[in-house]
XYZ file of C-alpha atoms in Angstrom:
691
model
C -15.124 34.368 -31.873
C -17.863 36.022 -32.666
C -19.468 39.054 -30.556
C -21.721 36.541 -28.895
C -19.800 34.161 -26.113
C -21.873 31.105 -25.776
C -21.510 29.379 -22.481
C -23.562 27.362 -20.393
C -26.137 29.119 -17.792
C -25.063 29.656 -14.666
C -27.953 27.862 -12.358
C -29.027 29.089 -9.013
C -27.459 26.640 -6.108
C -31.172 24.457 -5.849
C -32.394 24.639 -9.549
C -30.418 23.778 -12.858
C -31.686 25.978 -15.724
C -32.653 23.967 -19.210
C -30.369 23.702 -21.693
C -31.342 26.546 -24.645
C -30.406 24.518 -27.573
C -32.679 21.604 -26.184
C -35.253 24.389 -25.643
C -35.544 25.401 -29.226
C -35.416 21.606 -30.651
C -38.339 20.945 -28.262
C -40.144 24.138 -30.000
C -39.549 22.077 -33.193
C -40.549 18.962 -31.883
C -43.860 20.802 -30.998
C -44.043 21.951 -34.782
C -43.693 19.038 -36.400
C -46.773 17.217 -34.064
C -49.188 19.422 -36.085
C -48.184 17.599 -39.784
C -49.651 14.248 -37.381
C -53.119 16.080 -36.469
C -56.000 14.932 -38.096
C -58.071 18.334 -38.018
C -54.945 20.060 -39.700
C -55.906 20.403 -43.460
C -53.264 17.942 -45.380
C -51.310 20.282 -47.406
C -50.570 22.449 -44.514
C -49.225 19.151 -42.583
C -46.917 19.465 -45.201
C -45.895 22.589 -44.186
C -45.141 22.239 -41.026
C -42.823 19.379 -41.741
C -40.779 21.969 -44.359
C -41.323 24.828 -41.668
C -39.419 21.999 -39.459
C -36.617 21.593 -42.101
C -36.079 25.628 -42.624
C -36.283 25.971 -38.615
C -33.559 23.421 -38.719
C -31.472 24.907 -41.199
C -31.064 28.277 -39.329
C -30.325 26.542 -36.138
C -27.493 24.482 -37.626
C -26.492 27.948 -39.722
C -26.306 29.958 -36.089
C -27.141 28.404 -33.470
C -24.872 25.147 -33.844
C -22.379 27.153 -35.285
C -22.070 29.176 -32.451
C -22.153 26.240 -30.151
C -19.188 24.660 -32.212
C -17.201 27.340 -32.501
C -17.400 28.190 -28.648
C -16.378 24.468 -28.071
C -12.851 24.993 -29.615
C -12.369 28.847 -27.369
C -11.300 27.731 -24.118
C -13.355 29.376 -21.090
C -16.878 28.798 -22.874
C -17.953 25.847 -20.511
C -19.661 23.686 -24.015
C -17.900 20.467 -23.957
C -17.782 17.517 -26.643
C -19.866 15.865 -24.247
C -22.418 18.668 -24.679
C -21.934 19.124 -28.445
C -22.370 15.386 -28.603
C -26.244 15.861 -26.882
C -27.057 18.264 -29.022
C -26.400 16.437 -32.081
C -27.617 13.161 -31.148
C -31.082 15.290 -30.267
C -30.759 16.741 -33.818
C -30.619 13.233 -35.114
C -33.670 11.927 -33.440
C -35.649 15.249 -34.570
C -34.478 14.720 -38.149
C -35.614 10.849 -38.015
C -38.964 11.529 -36.641
C -39.634 14.178 -39.542
C -38.683 12.029 -42.206
C -40.920 9.312 -40.650
C -43.677 11.593 -40.401
C -43.169 12.658 -44.330
C -42.949 9.085 -45.622
C -44.639 6.937 -43.239
C -48.181 9.488 -42.617
C -48.354 12.687 -44.973
C -47.029 10.948 -48.189
C -49.513 7.981 -48.235
C -52.139 10.896 -46.877
C -51.467 12.810 -50.049
C -51.387 9.923 -52.265
C -54.820 8.857 -51.077
C -55.834 12.573 -51.688
C -54.837 12.141 -54.940
C -51.471 13.997 -54.710
C -48.436 11.966 -55.704
C -44.754 12.089 -55.635
C -43.409 9.923 -57.896
C -40.019 8.542 -57.878
C -38.442 6.652 -61.294
C -39.648 3.318 -59.986
C -43.407 4.900 -59.966
C -43.524 6.384 -63.208
C -45.199 4.906 -65.928
C -43.507 4.457 -69.508
C -45.385 8.103 -71.089
C -44.153 9.661 -67.937
C -40.220 8.562 -68.182
C -40.329 9.789 -71.960
C -41.925 13.193 -70.281
C -39.259 13.343 -67.729
C -36.289 12.402 -69.759
C -37.383 15.264 -72.211
C -37.692 17.423 -69.735
C -34.251 16.234 -68.536
C -32.104 16.703 -71.460
C -34.167 20.388 -72.793
C -34.585 22.059 -69.427
C -31.890 20.051 -66.863
C -28.829 18.844 -68.717
C -27.676 21.952 -70.366
C -27.237 23.644 -67.004
C -25.033 20.621 -65.450
C -21.379 20.699 -65.317
C -19.761 17.622 -63.678
C -16.622 17.531 -62.270
C -14.415 14.560 -62.185
C -11.828 15.292 -59.189
C -7.912 14.290 -60.340
C -4.970 16.699 -59.395
C -6.027 19.431 -62.214
C -9.376 19.206 -61.101
C -9.513 19.423 -57.144
C -12.871 19.311 -55.087
C -15.270 22.386 -55.956
C -16.587 24.536 -53.451
C -19.954 23.780 -52.213
C -22.666 26.610 -51.316
C -24.356 26.762 -48.357
C -27.930 24.388 -48.658
C -27.018 23.536 -52.061
C -28.288 20.354 -53.611
C -25.055 18.096 -55.073
C -24.474 14.603 -56.393
C -21.330 12.382 -55.505
C -20.865 10.133 -57.967
C -18.223 6.656 -58.305
C -17.205 6.033 -61.345
C -15.794 2.536 -62.959
C -13.310 2.573 -66.016
C -11.305 5.091 -67.183
C -12.185 8.965 -68.407
C -11.012 9.660 -72.235
C -7.592 10.721 -71.540
C -7.022 7.513 -69.574
C -7.222 8.573 -66.184
C -8.655 6.269 -63.352
C -10.013 9.174 -61.244
C -13.434 7.372 -60.264
C -15.236 10.519 -58.365
C -17.133 13.023 -59.884
C -19.471 15.948 -58.143
C -22.192 17.360 -59.810
C -23.758 21.182 -58.727
C -27.169 21.918 -59.093
C -27.977 25.314 -60.077
C -30.393 27.028 -57.433
C -32.036 28.476 -60.578
C -33.799 24.770 -61.489
C -36.912 24.118 -59.960
C -36.485 21.787 -56.911
C -40.567 20.685 -57.864
C -42.150 19.718 -61.087
C -45.508 18.992 -61.992
C -46.396 16.713 -64.492
C -48.824 17.580 -67.439
C -52.577 16.476 -66.156
C -52.760 14.441 -69.460
C -50.073 12.197 -68.246
C -52.337 11.666 -64.620
C -55.924 9.794 -64.043
C -58.598 12.577 -63.478
C -58.130 13.734 -60.395
C -54.961 13.267 -59.767
C -51.901 15.644 -59.614
C -48.374 13.959 -60.507
C -45.166 15.769 -59.015
C -41.397 14.416 -59.666
C -38.438 16.248 -57.647
C -35.459 17.412 -59.250
C -33.366 15.147 -57.249
C -34.939 12.064 -59.196
C -34.765 13.546 -62.711
C -31.006 13.851 -61.799
C -30.812 10.805 -60.399
C -32.564 8.686 -63.231
C -30.183 10.336 -65.914
C -27.024 10.938 -64.138
C -25.457 8.229 -66.765
C -25.838 10.227 -69.368
C -23.564 13.140 -68.055
C -20.795 10.529 -67.746
C -21.098 8.785 -70.936
C -18.341 5.664 -71.608
C -18.271 5.464 -67.663
C -20.242 2.859 -65.197
C -21.439 4.623 -62.468
C -21.165 2.435 -59.196
C -22.476 4.415 -56.912
C -23.895 8.077 -56.098
C -25.981 9.931 -53.394
C -27.319 13.296 -53.541
C -25.831 15.504 -50.460
C -26.584 19.133 -48.943
C -23.693 20.924 -46.905
C -25.242 23.411 -44.298
C -22.521 26.183 -43.532
C -21.879 28.872 -40.416
C -23.798 31.888 -42.191
C -24.069 34.519 -39.556
C -22.445 37.397 -40.975
C -19.591 38.649 -38.442
C -18.480 42.268 -38.477
C -16.328 44.044 -36.188
C -18.082 47.368 -36.294
C -15.634 48.898 -33.971
C -12.627 48.539 -36.740
C -15.218 49.179 -40.010
C -15.411 52.908 -41.554
C -18.796 52.002 -43.392
C -20.491 49.304 -41.965
C -23.140 49.167 -45.337
C -20.253 48.226 -47.243
C -18.806 45.990 -44.946
C -21.535 43.941 -44.662
C -22.119 44.116 -48.359
C -18.876 42.359 -48.749
C -19.331 39.849 -46.305
C -22.529 38.292 -47.749
C -20.714 37.725 -50.827
C -19.031 35.185 -48.697
C -21.785 33.853 -46.753
C -22.381 30.888 -48.897
C -19.122 29.349 -47.907
C -18.500 29.505 -44.038
C -17.392 26.877 -41.872
C -19.098 23.359 -42.641
C -21.584 22.424 -39.712
C -23.697 19.459 -41.051
C -23.666 17.361 -44.244
C -27.105 15.481 -45.710
C -26.683 12.613 -47.425
C -29.381 9.846 -48.375
C -29.307 6.636 -46.633
C -28.442 4.585 -49.076
C -25.508 6.574 -49.743
C -22.152 4.160 -49.308
C -20.078 4.974 -46.259
C -17.067 4.977 -48.234
C -18.550 8.267 -50.033
C -20.115 9.825 -47.390
C -16.673 9.132 -45.737
C -15.083 10.912 -48.514
C -17.480 14.184 -48.045
C -16.737 14.459 -44.349
C -13.163 14.447 -44.742
C -13.123 16.819 -47.826
C -15.598 19.409 -45.564
C -13.410 18.704 -42.044
C -16.716 17.594 -40.409
C -17.035 14.266 -37.392
C -19.287 11.529 -37.779
C -21.851 13.267 -35.877
C -22.114 15.975 -38.356
C -23.666 13.488 -41.006
C -27.150 13.215 -41.386
C -28.638 10.172 -43.503
C -31.968 10.657 -44.437
C -34.805 9.164 -45.698
C -36.000 10.794 -48.598
C -34.948 14.032 -50.366
C -32.285 15.890 -48.727
C -33.822 19.228 -48.461
C -37.556 18.895 -47.516
C -37.725 22.764 -47.448
C -38.149 23.090 -51.035
C -41.310 21.178 -51.114
C -42.751 24.315 -50.333
C -43.066 24.255 -54.445
C -45.146 21.423 -54.000
C -47.353 23.428 -51.793
C -47.525 26.155 -53.992
C -48.006 24.381 -57.000
C -50.718 21.746 -55.826
C -54.235 22.419 -57.048
C -56.206 21.438 -53.671
C -58.355 24.151 -51.801
C -59.874 21.850 -49.683
C -56.842 20.695 -48.585
C -55.614 24.070 -46.952
C -56.644 26.147 -44.053
C -59.799 28.204 -45.207
C -59.048 31.725 -46.561
C -58.905 34.191 -43.730
C -59.252 37.861 -44.440
C -58.317 40.297 -41.450
C -61.015 42.800 -40.646
C -60.671 46.584 -40.665
C -60.324 48.039 -37.037
C -63.712 48.485 -36.040
C -62.856 51.919 -34.068
C -60.587 53.126 -36.623
C -62.040 54.977 -39.574
C -60.924 54.061 -43.027
C -59.754 57.745 -44.041
C -59.078 60.774 -41.473
C -57.245 58.894 -39.472
C -55.338 62.018 -38.024
C -58.245 63.731 -36.719
C -59.259 60.403 -34.883
C -56.195 59.829 -33.211
C -56.362 63.113 -31.566
C -58.553 62.012 -28.924
C -58.415 58.286 -29.417
C -55.917 55.772 -29.431
C -56.083 52.650 -31.628
C -55.011 49.072 -30.743
C -55.228 46.990 -33.644
C -54.207 43.082 -32.967
C -53.055 40.893 -36.309
C -53.246 39.395 -38.397
C -57.242 39.065 -37.032
C -57.371 42.982 -37.583
C -56.003 44.131 -40.598
C -51.905 45.582 -41.652
C -53.959 47.559 -44.000
C -54.672 50.463 -41.091
C -50.537 51.045 -40.552
C -50.180 51.260 -44.482
C -53.306 53.669 -44.578
C -51.617 56.063 -41.699
C -48.314 55.865 -43.480
C -50.426 56.789 -46.965
C -52.223 59.552 -45.173
C -48.593 61.014 -43.394
C -47.407 60.603 -47.205
C -50.250 62.523 -48.978
C -50.967 65.426 -46.218
C -49.400 68.679 -47.355
C -49.450 69.298 -43.292
C -47.053 66.590 -42.479
C -43.796 67.771 -42.002
C -41.401 64.417 -41.013
C -41.687 60.806 -40.706
C -39.076 58.587 -39.132
C -39.661 55.037 -39.070
C -37.243 52.173 -38.018
C -36.550 49.393 -40.262
C -35.896 45.691 -39.323
C -37.456 43.322 -41.830
C -39.273 44.614 -44.979
C -38.995 42.038 -47.637
C -37.500 43.119 -51.162
C -41.082 44.284 -51.715
C -42.282 46.684 -49.111
C -45.588 49.067 -49.784
C -44.250 51.101 -47.086
C -40.937 51.393 -47.845
C -42.129 52.601 -51.522
C -44.321 55.238 -49.267
C -41.061 56.503 -47.501
C -39.419 56.956 -50.736
C -42.903 59.139 -51.985
C -42.605 60.938 -48.811
C -39.113 61.964 -49.842
C -40.199 62.960 -53.203
C -42.958 64.981 -51.701
C -39.924 67.167 -49.847
C -40.630 65.592 -46.379
C -38.168 65.203 -43.942
C -37.630 61.119 -43.785
C -35.325 59.868 -41.317
C -35.059 55.959 -41.332
C -33.282 53.988 -39.318
C -32.137 50.707 -41.099
C -30.938 47.894 -38.990
C -28.434 46.127 -41.263
C -27.505 43.218 -39.069
C -31.381 41.731 -39.331
C -30.292 38.273 -40.260
C -30.572 37.131 -43.671
C -32.535 40.533 -44.206
C -29.147 42.217 -44.844
C -29.163 42.596 -48.338
C -32.907 43.696 -48.871
C -32.390 46.021 -46.033
C -28.947 47.673 -47.692
C -30.737 47.726 -50.844
C -33.922 50.164 -49.207
C -31.316 52.390 -47.373
C -29.578 52.571 -50.708
C -32.405 54.079 -52.481
C -34.278 56.259 -49.804
C -30.294 57.941 -49.965
C -30.186 58.159 -53.158
C -33.542 60.588 -53.034
C -32.055 62.506 -50.229
C -33.766 60.672 -47.319
C -32.029 60.932 -43.625
C -30.526 57.105 -43.292
C -28.637 55.798 -40.279
C -27.409 52.188 -39.539
C -28.630 52.461 -35.165
C -25.822 52.342 -32.513
C -22.506 50.446 -33.268
C -22.693 47.230 -31.081
C -26.124 47.049 -31.351
C -29.086 45.837 -33.034
C -32.195 48.153 -33.708
C -35.143 45.998 -33.164
C -37.701 48.684 -31.846
C -40.859 49.057 -34.062
C -41.661 52.476 -33.949
C -42.798 55.012 -36.677
C -43.539 58.889 -35.883
C -45.567 61.617 -37.803
C -45.038 65.194 -36.965
C -47.765 67.512 -38.218
C -48.692 70.747 -38.514
C -52.239 71.684 -37.110
C -52.341 75.479 -36.608
C -49.761 76.897 -34.751
C -48.287 73.548 -33.132
C -46.532 70.597 -34.133
C -48.393 67.577 -32.961
C -47.190 64.371 -33.333
C -48.884 60.870 -34.029
C -46.747 57.277 -33.711
C -47.622 53.971 -34.267
C -46.052 51.410 -32.024
C -46.034 47.426 -32.378
C -44.486 44.325 -30.984
C -43.797 43.011 -34.448
C -41.880 43.975 -37.837
C -42.971 46.325 -40.365
C -43.699 43.375 -42.825
C -47.029 43.582 -44.462
C -46.686 39.726 -45.685
C -45.724 38.267 -42.243
C -48.439 40.399 -40.615
C -50.941 38.031 -42.243
C -48.898 34.869 -40.425
C -47.885 36.407 -37.218
C -49.549 37.828 -34.408
C -48.906 40.996 -33.380
C -49.953 44.098 -31.347
C -49.375 47.466 -32.664
C -51.088 50.891 -31.134
C -51.701 54.035 -33.014
C -51.322 57.360 -30.925
C -50.969 61.038 -30.155
C -50.519 60.717 -26.621
C -48.314 63.548 -26.123
C -45.922 61.902 -23.145
C -45.715 58.612 -25.330
C -45.308 60.225 -28.745
C -42.275 62.258 -27.145
C -40.694 59.464 -25.777
C -40.655 57.813 -29.428
C -39.178 61.301 -30.705
C -36.650 61.065 -27.802
C -35.427 57.459 -28.976
C -35.621 58.567 -32.550
C -32.933 61.370 -31.638
C -30.885 59.142 -29.703
C -30.403 56.728 -32.348
C -29.921 59.492 -34.932
C -27.645 61.305 -33.084
C -26.203 59.252 -30.097
C -26.259 61.560 -27.715
C -27.425 61.581 -24.131
C -30.652 60.507 -24.210
C -33.323 62.004 -21.573
C -34.962 59.718 -20.028
C -38.190 58.397 -20.630
C -41.451 59.133 -19.025
C -43.032 56.180 -20.042
C -40.847 53.651 -22.431
C -38.505 51.091 -21.191
C -35.848 50.819 -23.520
C -32.879 48.337 -23.584
C -30.073 47.871 -23.223
C -31.057 50.991 -20.491
C -33.755 50.327 -18.368
C -35.790 47.543 -19.795
C -34.436 44.586 -17.745
C -34.386 46.488 -14.466
C -37.390 47.509 -15.307
C -39.353 44.132 -15.364
C -37.179 42.962 -12.697
C -38.075 45.538 -10.569
C -41.802 44.777 -11.319
C -41.368 41.052 -10.442
C -40.231 41.941 -7.152
C -42.921 44.410 -6.613
C -45.189 41.294 -6.869
C -42.720 39.159 -5.022
C -42.836 41.764 -2.027
C -46.603 42.292 -2.586
C -46.764 37.961 -2.222
C -44.341 37.643 1.291
C -47.207 40.516 2.328
C -49.924 38.098 1.817
C -51.896 40.206 -1.321
C -52.682 39.183 -4.278
C -49.521 38.772 -6.732
C -49.687 37.825 -10.711
C -47.506 37.604 -13.527
C -48.148 36.562 -16.668
C -45.832 36.790 -19.424
C -46.333 35.900 -23.316
C -43.793 36.095 -25.595
C -41.282 34.157 -27.755
C -38.461 32.958 -25.614
C -37.188 33.154 -22.181
C -33.691 32.389 -22.068
C -32.432 35.719 -20.326
C -30.866 34.342 -16.967
C -31.840 37.869 -15.069
C -35.229 37.751 -15.444
C -35.642 34.131 -15.174
C -33.740 33.894 -11.350
C -36.116 36.843 -10.812
C -39.237 35.248 -11.757
C -37.847 31.801 -10.134
C -37.508 34.069 -6.777
C -40.916 35.639 -7.134
C -42.668 32.120 -7.588
C -40.744 31.126 -4.248
C -42.532 34.087 -2.786
C -45.711 33.077 -3.752
C -46.596 35.027 -6.866
C -48.690 33.241 -8.735
C -46.997 32.685 -12.546
C -47.777 31.676 -15.920
C -45.491 32.064 -18.771
C -46.850 31.867 -22.725
C -43.703 31.469 -24.414
C -43.853 29.967 -27.744
C -40.331 28.966 -28.133
C -37.407 28.417 -26.087
C -37.649 28.671 -22.317
C -34.783 27.167 -19.797
C -37.166 28.133 -16.653
C -38.146 24.251 -15.382
C -41.363 25.248 -14.167
C -43.031 22.800 -11.772
C -40.004 21.729 -9.305
C -41.729 21.089 -5.728
C -41.150 24.163 -3.383
C -39.406 25.965 -5.905
C -40.698 26.849 -9.066
C -44.169 24.771 -8.140
C -46.132 28.225 -8.536
C -44.534 28.849 -11.972
C -46.524 27.038 -15.383
C -45.028 27.331 -19.135
C -47.060 26.582 -21.868
C -46.669 27.038 -25.788
C -49.163 27.612 -27.983
C -48.150 26.404 -31.616
C -51.176 26.736 -34.108
C -51.932 28.190 -37.568
C -50.330 31.933 -36.975
C -46.744 32.005 -35.482
C -47.221 33.178 -31.730
C -45.303 36.720 -31.633
C -47.306 39.197 -29.700
C -45.276 40.184 -26.634
C -47.856 40.809 -23.337
C -45.987 41.727 -19.658
C -48.911 41.853 -17.179
C -48.201 42.310 -13.225
C -50.765 42.443 -10.485
C -48.932 42.939 -6.856
C -52.282 43.983 -4.872
C -56.324 44.768 -5.242
C -56.711 48.042 -6.459
C -56.090 49.266 -10.187
C -53.215 51.170 -9.663
C -51.665 47.970 -8.222
C -51.451 46.729 -11.724
C -49.324 47.339 -14.536
C -49.240 45.801 -18.259
C -46.705 46.242 -21.116
C -46.152 45.566 -24.867
C -42.910 45.151 -26.372
C -41.000 44.692 -29.305
C -38.454 42.566 -26.775
C -38.493 39.082 -26.195
C -36.840 38.006 -22.213
C -33.690 36.933 -24.114
C -30.401 38.207 -23.372
C -29.554 39.564 -26.650
C -33.153 41.940 -26.545
C -32.411 43.506 -23.104
C -28.208 43.576 -23.649
C -27.587 43.992 -27.195
C -30.705 45.349 -29.038
C -32.683 48.526 -28.957
C -35.748 47.451 -27.742
C -38.820 49.314 -26.519
C -41.830 48.522 -24.161
C -44.494 50.772 -23.288
C -47.622 49.942 -20.626
C -50.816 50.276 -21.974
C -52.963 52.794 -19.664
C -56.152 53.402 -20.803
C -58.333 50.751 -18.824
C -60.513 49.676 -21.974
C -57.844 49.071 -23.979
C -55.349 46.822 -21.236
C -58.914 44.776 -20.492
C -58.800 44.114 -24.421
C -55.147 43.194 -24.412
C -55.813 40.911 -21.647
C -59.083 39.368 -23.219
C -57.607 38.874 -26.414
C -53.791 38.266 -26.046
C -53.552 36.367 -22.474
C -56.868 34.814 -21.047
C -57.957 32.494 -24.350
C -54.115 31.188 -24.408
C -54.203 30.049 -21.285
C -57.233 28.551 -21.472
C -56.315 26.642 -24.952
C -56.845 23.352 -25.133
C -56.337 22.660 -28.728
C -53.144 24.025 -29.803
C -51.355 24.759 -26.284
C -48.423 22.156 -24.877
C -47.639 22.044 -21.082
C -43.891 22.109 -20.022
C -42.428 19.754 -18.022
C -40.114 20.522 -15.683
C -36.949 18.686 -17.771
C -38.047 20.630 -20.572
C -40.079 18.015 -22.444
C -43.542 19.521 -23.725
C -47.376 17.455 -23.266
C -50.029 18.192 -25.424
C -52.890 19.881 -23.555
C -56.002 18.147 -24.549
C -59.213 19.379 -22.907
C -62.628 17.422 -24.772
C -64.491 20.354 -26.148
C -61.821 22.779 -25.415
C -61.157 25.909 -27.656
C -58.368 27.038 -29.843
C -57.446 30.628 -29.006
C -56.105 31.380 -32.349
C -59.709 30.141 -34.103
C -61.761 31.466 -31.270
C -60.133 35.405 -32.501
C -60.415 34.484 -36.035
C -64.367 33.969 -35.437
C -64.541 37.110 -33.489
C -63.147 39.220 -35.828
C -64.980 37.580 -38.846
C -68.385 38.374 -37.188
C -67.690 41.935 -36.335
C -66.281 42.886 -40.010
């Protein structure tokens, strides 16, 4: 059993909380709805379909796999009936996805001159080109495997494209083996653009690799009759489980585990709808799956790979208009340390450029008075200007501490590689705390100024990845406040030395104080409401699934606190229940950018000091509160606090275009106000005007 034991969320006597799996699937329905919006550019509508496929892949690889494992473990409370209900909702969502792809987006692409051509749609010259492409580029890499006692069913890696074929006749040795498997290498492109000379002017043609192979399967089996076939794709449990208490080298243990990730427990089988039942039943038996794990789809089994069409299509008019983030207006482009000695800088990404963070680190690397740099590394990607700057800092003789989270799911390999490169040059690299993920986003620079040392820090709600900083909304702060930077230093000391940490003055840290502090602030608001005072809570984060925080919010709502929850993804709190949660409203905003900012606002009276606003790296999930290193910090400057309210809360509460309202049963309905505004679009326009 994995470290994370799943169980149904216990409910208070009067309120049944919503299932987390349902909440995750409902979020993907909201993403899928973007593909039906006529005000969203057509290529972007296809992108949303691909995003849902990617999200569902991860859902099956991680969440559903955990639920399945928990159902086999006594005492978890996960029943076969619950598994069946989750699977039924997954099937419904996939059906909706392919229906929108086939009946809405694909016809619209054709009208716009972008064609995905099946074999039957291809003209003679196009078929000739495809046949030549198959024989030159594809056929040499395919190795059909006929199944018999000396050729057992091959290993099928996670999320790979494969074909199963039923053959007639006998093989070259007189055998009557009738089943063959064709594994498709990942190196082959899944979407191939046809030459412009084969298309009418103003039109673009694409063929899918699966269609190319399907049209030429007979060339793989000369002398045999192909009676039936289907493409198929298997999804496996891909969560890496390492017992940290039983390993001496976490990095080496993870690297060895990554080699087996592709062959975890099977959880889902996708085939095309035309797949004969005997072939799908054969595959289910081979992978040890029940019939409910079978997904018969009306189209290619991997819509994620259509991102290759998005990248290749020459149709800028069908995409979102390019948006160039602005430089923070209150931050000079050079001389950041001098400016930060007297001014904090709050940056709202992606409306403001992440280049300011890169410049902060670059100046630290190039400044001879900077003695030490410390940074947490969670998701950086295989290419990262920040990591290259840290390497340069080591070369220049600065003390560099990198807290690398090796267990950042699906980024393990990139993080291990960066850790090894940093260590090879002499950086101090640590991997956080055993049993906990380091999810906090912090950078600390120590600089000699005269006869003293001064600290400068960057703290953020999001990760240190310049690419995603253009896609995710996040807030970061550059500061030299002595008490706040001292707290950041204490956290780094604990992560590196694992000694007992002195209490922090401003930072709230999980798994130690963050959850309790949030519960206390919620309770303070509840006490104020009971006393007849003004009480208000607004929480903006990605997910709300932590039961102690949910219960605290429910109690506060019953006490009379006015509560708004802006939760992008999963929320298990049912709002709007009469006399129970009718003072709690839940909304989700799904737009061009991925909402990622965590903002926590509390008011328990009329006075200025009876208000508190925190920014945080943590979502309100149990894992963030109890099994991760997370930070939350107060915004004390009145002007900056008001800016966060004006940019991160108010526009989202007033959004009448991209917002959804959660109903008490967990379903969502779009909020559409005639003449309403989109928070993201308004912020983009605001910052473009400032640039």
